[in-house]
CSV table of C-alpha atoms in Angstrom, one decimal:
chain,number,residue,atom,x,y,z
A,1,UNK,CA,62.5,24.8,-31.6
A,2,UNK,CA,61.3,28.2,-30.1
A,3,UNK,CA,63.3,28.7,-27.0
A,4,UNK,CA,67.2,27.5,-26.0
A,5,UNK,CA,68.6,28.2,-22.4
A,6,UNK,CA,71.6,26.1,-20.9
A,7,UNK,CA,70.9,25.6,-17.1
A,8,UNK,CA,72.9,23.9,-14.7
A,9,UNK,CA,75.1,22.4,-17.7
A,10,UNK,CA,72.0,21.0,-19.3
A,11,UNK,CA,70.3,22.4,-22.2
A,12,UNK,CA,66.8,23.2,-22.1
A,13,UNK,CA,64.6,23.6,-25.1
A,14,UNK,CA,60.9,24.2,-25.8
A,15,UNK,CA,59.7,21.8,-28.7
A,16,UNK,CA,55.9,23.2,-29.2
A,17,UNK,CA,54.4,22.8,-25.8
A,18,UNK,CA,57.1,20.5,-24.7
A,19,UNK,CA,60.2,21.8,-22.4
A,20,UNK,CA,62.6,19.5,-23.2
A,21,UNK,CA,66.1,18.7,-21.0
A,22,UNK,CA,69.3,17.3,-22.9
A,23,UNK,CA,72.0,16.4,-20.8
A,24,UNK,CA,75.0,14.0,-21.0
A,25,UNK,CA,73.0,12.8,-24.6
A,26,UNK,CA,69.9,12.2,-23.5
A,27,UNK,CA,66.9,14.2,-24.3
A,28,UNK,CA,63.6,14.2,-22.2
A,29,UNK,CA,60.6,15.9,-21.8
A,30,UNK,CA,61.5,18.1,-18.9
A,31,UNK,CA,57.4,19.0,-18.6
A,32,UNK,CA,54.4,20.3,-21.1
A,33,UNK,CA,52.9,23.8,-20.9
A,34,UNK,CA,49.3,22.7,-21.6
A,35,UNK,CA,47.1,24.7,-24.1
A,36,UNK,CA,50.3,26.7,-25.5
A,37,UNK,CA,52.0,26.0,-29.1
A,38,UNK,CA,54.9,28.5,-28.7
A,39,UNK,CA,57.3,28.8,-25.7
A,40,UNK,CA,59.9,31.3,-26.3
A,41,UNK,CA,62.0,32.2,-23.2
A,42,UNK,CA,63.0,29.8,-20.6
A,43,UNK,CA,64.8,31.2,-17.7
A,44,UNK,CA,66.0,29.5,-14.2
A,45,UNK,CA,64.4,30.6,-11.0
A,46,UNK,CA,65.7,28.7,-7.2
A,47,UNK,CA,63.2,25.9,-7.5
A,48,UNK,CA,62.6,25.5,-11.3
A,49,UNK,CA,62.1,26.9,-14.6
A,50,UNK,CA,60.2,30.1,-16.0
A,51,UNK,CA,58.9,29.7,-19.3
A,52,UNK,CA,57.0,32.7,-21.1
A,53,UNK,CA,54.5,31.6,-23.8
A,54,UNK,CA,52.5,34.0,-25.5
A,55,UNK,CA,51.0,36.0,-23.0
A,56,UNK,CA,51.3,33.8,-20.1
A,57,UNK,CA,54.4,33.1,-17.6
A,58,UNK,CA,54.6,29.7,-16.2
A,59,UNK,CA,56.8,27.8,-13.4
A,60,UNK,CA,57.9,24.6,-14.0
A,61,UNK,CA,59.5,21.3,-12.5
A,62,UNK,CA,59.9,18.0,-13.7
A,63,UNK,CA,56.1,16.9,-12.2
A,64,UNK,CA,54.4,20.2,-13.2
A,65,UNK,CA,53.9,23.0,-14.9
A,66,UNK,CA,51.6,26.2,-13.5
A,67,UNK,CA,50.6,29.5,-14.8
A,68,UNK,CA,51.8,32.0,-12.0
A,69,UNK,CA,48.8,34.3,-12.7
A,70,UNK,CA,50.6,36.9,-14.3
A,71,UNK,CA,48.9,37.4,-17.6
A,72,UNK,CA,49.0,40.4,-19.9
A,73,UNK,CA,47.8,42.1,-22.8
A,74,UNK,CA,50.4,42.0,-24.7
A,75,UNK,CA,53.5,39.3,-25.7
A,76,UNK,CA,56.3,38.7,-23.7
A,77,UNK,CA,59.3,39.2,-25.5
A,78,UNK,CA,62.3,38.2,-22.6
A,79,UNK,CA,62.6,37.4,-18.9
A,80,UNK,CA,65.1,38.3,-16.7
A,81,UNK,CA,65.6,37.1,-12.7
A,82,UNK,CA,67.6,38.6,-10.8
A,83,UNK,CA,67.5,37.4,-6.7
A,84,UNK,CA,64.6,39.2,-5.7
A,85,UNK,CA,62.7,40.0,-8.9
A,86,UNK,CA,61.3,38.6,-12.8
A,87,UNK,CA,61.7,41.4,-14.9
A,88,UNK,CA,59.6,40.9,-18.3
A,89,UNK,CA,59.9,43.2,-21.4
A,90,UNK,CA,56.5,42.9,-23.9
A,91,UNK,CA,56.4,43.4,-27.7
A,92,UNK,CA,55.3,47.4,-27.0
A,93,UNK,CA,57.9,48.2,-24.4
A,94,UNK,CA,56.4,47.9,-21.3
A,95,UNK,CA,58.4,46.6,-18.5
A,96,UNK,CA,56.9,44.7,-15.6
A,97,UNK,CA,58.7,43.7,-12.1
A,98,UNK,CA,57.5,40.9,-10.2
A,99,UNK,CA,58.4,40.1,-7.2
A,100,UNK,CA,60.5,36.5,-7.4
A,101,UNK,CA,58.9,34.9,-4.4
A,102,UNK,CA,55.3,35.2,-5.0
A,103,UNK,CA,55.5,36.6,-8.2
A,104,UNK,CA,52.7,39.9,-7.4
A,105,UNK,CA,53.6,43.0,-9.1
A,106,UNK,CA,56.0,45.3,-8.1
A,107,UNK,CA,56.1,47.9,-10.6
A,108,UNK,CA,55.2,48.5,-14.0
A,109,UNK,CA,58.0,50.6,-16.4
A,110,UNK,CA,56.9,52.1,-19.9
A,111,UNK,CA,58.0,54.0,-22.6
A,112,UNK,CA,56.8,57.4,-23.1
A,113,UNK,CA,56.3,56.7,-27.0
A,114,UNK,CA,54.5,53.7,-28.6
A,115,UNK,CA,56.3,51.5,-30.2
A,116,UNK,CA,56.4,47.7,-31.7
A,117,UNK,CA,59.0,45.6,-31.2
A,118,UNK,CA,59.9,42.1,-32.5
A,119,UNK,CA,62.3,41.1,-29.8
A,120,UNK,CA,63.8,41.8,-26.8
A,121,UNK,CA,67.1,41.0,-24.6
A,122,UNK,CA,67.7,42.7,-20.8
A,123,UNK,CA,71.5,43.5,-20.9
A,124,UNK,CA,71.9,43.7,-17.2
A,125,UNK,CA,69.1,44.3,-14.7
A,126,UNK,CA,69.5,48.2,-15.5
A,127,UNK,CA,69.9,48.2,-19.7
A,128,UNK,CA,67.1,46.6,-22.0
A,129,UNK,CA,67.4,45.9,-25.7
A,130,UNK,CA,64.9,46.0,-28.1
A,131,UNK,CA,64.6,45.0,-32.0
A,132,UNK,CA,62.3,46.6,-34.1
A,133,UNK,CA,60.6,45.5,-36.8
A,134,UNK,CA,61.7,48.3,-38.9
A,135,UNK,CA,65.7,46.8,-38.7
A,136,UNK,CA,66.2,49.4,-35.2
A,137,UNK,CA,67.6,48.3,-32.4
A,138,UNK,CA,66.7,50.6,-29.8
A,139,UNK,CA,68.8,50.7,-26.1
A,140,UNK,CA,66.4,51.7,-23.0
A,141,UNK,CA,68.0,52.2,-19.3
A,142,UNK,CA,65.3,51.3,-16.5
A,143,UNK,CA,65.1,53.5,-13.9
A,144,UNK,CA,62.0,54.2,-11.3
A,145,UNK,CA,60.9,56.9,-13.6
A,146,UNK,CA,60.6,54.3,-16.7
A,147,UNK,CA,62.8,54.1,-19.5
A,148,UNK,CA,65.0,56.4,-20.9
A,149,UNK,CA,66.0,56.0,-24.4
A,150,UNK,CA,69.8,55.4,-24.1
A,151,UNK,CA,70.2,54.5,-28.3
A,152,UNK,CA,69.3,54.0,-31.1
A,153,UNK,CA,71.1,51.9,-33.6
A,154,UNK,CA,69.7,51.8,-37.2
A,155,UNK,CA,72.8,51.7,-39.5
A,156,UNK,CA,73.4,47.8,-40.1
A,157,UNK,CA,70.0,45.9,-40.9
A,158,UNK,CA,67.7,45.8,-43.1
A,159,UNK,CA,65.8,43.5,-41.9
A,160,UNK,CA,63.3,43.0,-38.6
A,161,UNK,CA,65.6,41.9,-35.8
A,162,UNK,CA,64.7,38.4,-34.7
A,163,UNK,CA,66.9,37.6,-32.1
A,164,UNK,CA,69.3,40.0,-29.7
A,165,UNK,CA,71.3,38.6,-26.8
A,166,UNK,CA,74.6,39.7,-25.6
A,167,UNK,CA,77.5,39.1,-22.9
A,168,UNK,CA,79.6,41.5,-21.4
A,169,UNK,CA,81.8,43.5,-24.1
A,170,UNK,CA,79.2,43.1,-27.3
A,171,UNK,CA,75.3,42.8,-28.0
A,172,UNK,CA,74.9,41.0,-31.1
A,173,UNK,CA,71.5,41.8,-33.2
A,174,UNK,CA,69.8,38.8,-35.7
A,175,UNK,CA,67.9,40.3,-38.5
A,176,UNK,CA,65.4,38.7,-41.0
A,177,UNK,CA,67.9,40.0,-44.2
A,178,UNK,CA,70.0,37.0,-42.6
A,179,UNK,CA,73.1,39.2,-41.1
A,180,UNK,CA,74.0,39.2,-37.5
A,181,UNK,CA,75.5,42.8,-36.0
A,182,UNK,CA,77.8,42.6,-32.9
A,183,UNK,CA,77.8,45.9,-31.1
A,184,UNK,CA,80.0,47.2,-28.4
A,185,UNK,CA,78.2,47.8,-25.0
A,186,UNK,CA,80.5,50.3,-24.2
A,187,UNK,CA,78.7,53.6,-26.8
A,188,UNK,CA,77.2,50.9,-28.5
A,189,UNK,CA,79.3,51.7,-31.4
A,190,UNK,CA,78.8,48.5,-34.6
């Protein structure tokens, strides 16, 4: 399993190309994103699912599943959707807006340095999180200008960090040396 989102109560979960949907104790295939092993972020939009895979963003429903046309260079390491816009953060900290209806670019955000991450998490629509591979996790607010490193947090792992996500008092950091951090969003103080 490469991707877990509950939506609408049900829990949605990519299985190699497979999405799958488990509600009320059933599992089924919810669709299959054809010629891609790895989904790894699965996101609602009004009239289905967005799942990123790879490169590639695809739009999903029950009867099909269709690359939107946005492809890029590099991976994509979240998704965010907001009510007009798909925010996606790659492996090298690019940002790039779509537009939610026709999904056409609306901007493009990067940073001023280059960088590799290993994963990514958008804390709000303004605040983006990043895990390096080198046990960081860097903070980034998005602003029309790009992003502006906010922090940078490198006193708990030792590890690449795997897996970030975070609610709305903490931001909790997965690391390959198998600990978990928990942060406080506000100074971002462990």
């Amino acid at each position: 399993v490469t991707a877990v989102s509950v939506i609408d109560g049900a829990l949605f979960y990519a299985d190699g190309p497979c999405i799958r949907k488990y509600h009320e104790g059933v599992s089924t295939v919810y669709c299959v994103v054809d010629d891609i092993a790895t989904v790894r972020v699965i996101r609602k939009v009004p009239d289905g699912i967005l799942c990123a895979a790879g490169k590639n963003l695809f739009k999903c429903t029950e009867t099909s599943c269709v690359n939107v046309g946005y492809g890029t260079a590099d991976w994509i390491a979240d998704v965010l959707v907001t009510d007009s816009s798909v925010y996606i953060a790659s492996a090298h900290g690019d940002v790039t807006i779509l537009n939610l209806t026709d999904y056409s670019i609306s901007k493009r955000l990067s940073l001023s340095e280059y960088a590799l991450f290993y994963s990514a998490h958008f804390l709000d629509d303004q605040l983006l999180a990043f895990g390096t591979i080198f046990s960081g996790l860097w903070i980034y607010k998005m602003s029309n200008e790009g992003l502006q490193l906010v922090a940078r947090l490198v006193k708990h792992h030792r590890g690449s960090i795997f897996a970030i996500t975070s609610n709305q008092k903490y931001v909790f950091s997965g690391s390959d040396d198998r600990t978990i951090a928990v942060w406080d969003r506000n100074g971002f103080e462990l």
